[in-house]
Amino acid sequence: GKRGVTYNNASLVSAFHKYPEITWAYNWADVTLDISSSIEYVPILWGLGDHIQNWESNAEKAILSGTAHLLAFNEPDIDSQANLTVPTAVAGYLNHMQLFSGKVKLGSPAVTNGGGHMGLGWLKNFL
């Protein structure tokens, strides 16, 4: 399904299990506490630096638990979030996301809605 939920508190995700159109959830992290088994947990590689420390093993655990998707980089185009230049993000994606290609579907960076060099402009340069 295309509908998912974001959360900071895993216990709140259970409220969505009764809605079959909600099929996945993420929490801006690469690990989660238990959520309903009817909802796929989708890890995100939030950024680089400290965020890659356990990424590979946590992503593998999620895949073994049934996830079919991985997300990459939370708002890399803004200083207060992942804050990555396009070349740094491309290198990080190739090194830390691409190794899961063929195992799961890989998501693009989640950019802001900013204009100019941000948002879709940033994403176009990434692609």
Short mmCIF file of C-alpha atoms in Angstrom, two decimals:
data_model
loop_
_atom_site.label_atom_id
_atom_site.label_comp_id
_atom_site.label_asym_id
_atom_site.label_seq_id
_atom_site.Cartn_x
_atom_site.Cartn_y
_atom_site.Cartn_z
CA GLY A 1 0.00 0.00 0.00
CA LYS A 2 0.92 3.60 -0.44
CA ARG A 3 -0.36 4.88 2.89
CA GLY A 4 1.84 4.95 5.94
CA VAL A 5 2.16 6.68 9.28
CA THR A 6 5.03 8.37 11.05
CA TYR A 7 5.44 8.11 14.78
CA ASN A 8 7.55 8.94 17.79
CA ASN A 9 5.63 6.62 20.12
CA ALA A 10 5.29 3.05 18.83
CA SER A 11 2.25 2.34 21.02
CA LEU A 12 0.23 4.84 18.97
CA VAL A 13 0.72 2.87 15.74
CA SER A 14 -1.63 0.14 16.97
CA ALA A 15 -4.56 2.55 16.48
CA PHE A 16 -4.01 2.22 12.72
CA HIS A 17 -4.07 -1.59 12.40
CA LYS A 18 -7.84 -1.51 11.85
CA TYR A 19 -7.38 0.54 8.66
CA PRO A 20 -6.27 -1.86 5.89
CA GLU A 21 -5.12 1.02 3.67
CA ILE A 22 -2.41 1.86 6.25
CA THR A 23 0.29 -0.71 5.52
CA TRP A 24 3.56 0.78 6.74
CA ALA A 25 5.11 3.09 9.33
CA TYR A 26 8.40 4.76 10.13
CA ASN A 27 9.87 6.73 13.01
CA TRP A 28 12.84 8.66 11.57
CA ALA A 29 15.14 5.86 12.80
CA ASP A 30 16.53 2.48 11.82
CA VAL A 31 15.05 0.57 14.78
CA THR A 32 11.67 0.47 16.49
CA LEU A 33 9.89 -0.98 19.42
CA ASP A 34 7.20 -3.48 18.56
CA ILE A 35 4.45 -2.27 16.27
CA SER A 36 1.48 -4.22 14.95
CA SER A 37 2.58 -7.09 12.70
CA SER A 38 -0.06 -5.96 10.19
CA ILE A 39 1.95 -2.78 9.60
CA GLU A 40 5.38 -2.94 7.95
CA TYR A 41 8.12 -1.08 9.81
CA VAL A 42 10.28 0.84 7.31
CA PRO A 43 13.69 1.95 8.61
CA ILE A 44 15.30 5.15 7.41
CA LEU A 45 18.96 5.98 7.12
CA TRP A 46 18.35 9.43 8.61
CA GLY A 47 21.70 10.87 7.62
CA LEU A 48 25.39 10.06 7.61
CA GLY A 49 27.96 10.39 10.43
CA ASP A 50 26.69 8.68 13.60
CA HIS A 51 23.60 7.46 11.75
CA ILE A 52 25.55 4.86 9.78
CA GLN A 53 27.04 3.21 12.87
CA ASN A 54 24.46 0.39 13.11
CA TRP A 55 22.59 1.00 9.87
CA GLU A 56 23.63 -2.12 7.99
CA SER A 57 22.87 -4.56 10.81
CA ASN A 58 19.60 -2.82 11.74
CA ALA A 59 18.46 -2.77 8.12
CA GLU A 60 19.29 -6.48 7.78
CA LYS A 61 17.28 -7.24 10.94
CA ALA A 62 14.32 -5.30 9.57
CA ILE A 63 14.55 -7.18 6.26
CA LEU A 64 14.64 -10.51 8.11
CA SER A 65 11.56 -9.34 10.03
CA GLY A 66 9.69 -8.72 6.79
CA THR A 67 10.32 -5.16 5.68
CA ALA A 68 10.33 -4.75 1.93
CA HIS A 69 11.43 -1.10 1.85
CA LEU A 70 14.22 1.15 3.13
CA LEU A 71 14.16 4.94 3.19
CA ALA A 72 17.11 7.30 2.83
CA PHE A 73 18.07 10.66 4.32
CA ASN A 74 15.63 12.89 6.17
CA GLU A 75 15.55 16.33 4.56
CA PRO A 76 19.17 16.33 3.39
CA ASP A 77 18.60 19.73 1.79
CA ILE A 78 18.18 21.64 5.07
CA ASP A 79 20.80 22.53 7.68
CA SER A 80 18.69 21.50 10.69
CA GLN A 81 18.10 17.97 9.39
CA ALA A 82 20.40 15.50 7.55
CA ASN A 83 22.18 18.47 5.91
CA LEU A 84 23.97 16.74 3.03
CA THR A 85 25.36 18.14 -0.18
CA VAL A 86 24.22 16.28 -3.27
CA PRO A 87 27.68 14.70 -3.89
CA THR A 88 27.90 13.59 -0.25
CA ALA A 89 24.37 12.14 -0.38
CA VAL A 90 25.09 10.29 -3.63
CA ALA A 91 28.26 8.76 -2.16
CA GLY A 92 26.43 7.86 1.06
CA TYR A 93 23.56 6.29 -0.87
CA LEU A 94 25.91 4.21 -2.98
CA ASN A 95 27.85 3.06 0.09
CA HIS A 96 25.03 2.46 2.56
CA MET A 97 21.79 1.97 0.62
CA GLN A 98 22.74 0.41 -2.69
CA LEU A 99 24.01 -2.73 -0.96
CA PHE A 100 20.36 -3.60 -0.28
CA SER A 101 19.35 -3.27 -3.93
CA GLY A 102 17.58 -6.41 -5.08
CA LYS A 103 16.63 -7.33 -1.50
CA VAL A 104 14.10 -4.53 -0.91
CA LYS A 105 12.78 -1.41 -2.61
CA LEU A 106 14.95 1.62 -1.90
CA GLY A 107 13.49 5.05 -1.33
CA SER A 108 14.98 8.33 -2.47
CA PRO A 109 16.00 11.03 -0.01
CA ALA A 110 13.02 12.77 1.64
CA VAL A 111 13.56 16.40 0.69
CA THR A 112 11.83 19.52 2.00
CA ASN A 113 9.32 21.55 0.03
CA GLY A 114 11.85 24.39 -0.32
CA GLY A 115 12.51 25.96 -3.69
CA GLY A 116 15.66 26.73 -5.63
CA HIS A 117 18.56 24.51 -4.61
CA MET A 118 16.34 22.84 -1.98
CA GLY A 119 13.43 20.42 -2.33
CA LEU A 120 12.81 19.08 -5.80
CA GLY A 121 15.80 21.03 -7.16
CA TRP A 122 18.05 19.17 -4.72
CA LEU A 123 16.39 15.85 -5.58
CA LYS A 124 16.75 16.42 -9.33
CA ASN A 125 20.49 16.97 -8.85
CA PHE A 126 20.67 13.82 -6.70
CA LEU A 127 18.99 11.71 -9.35
#
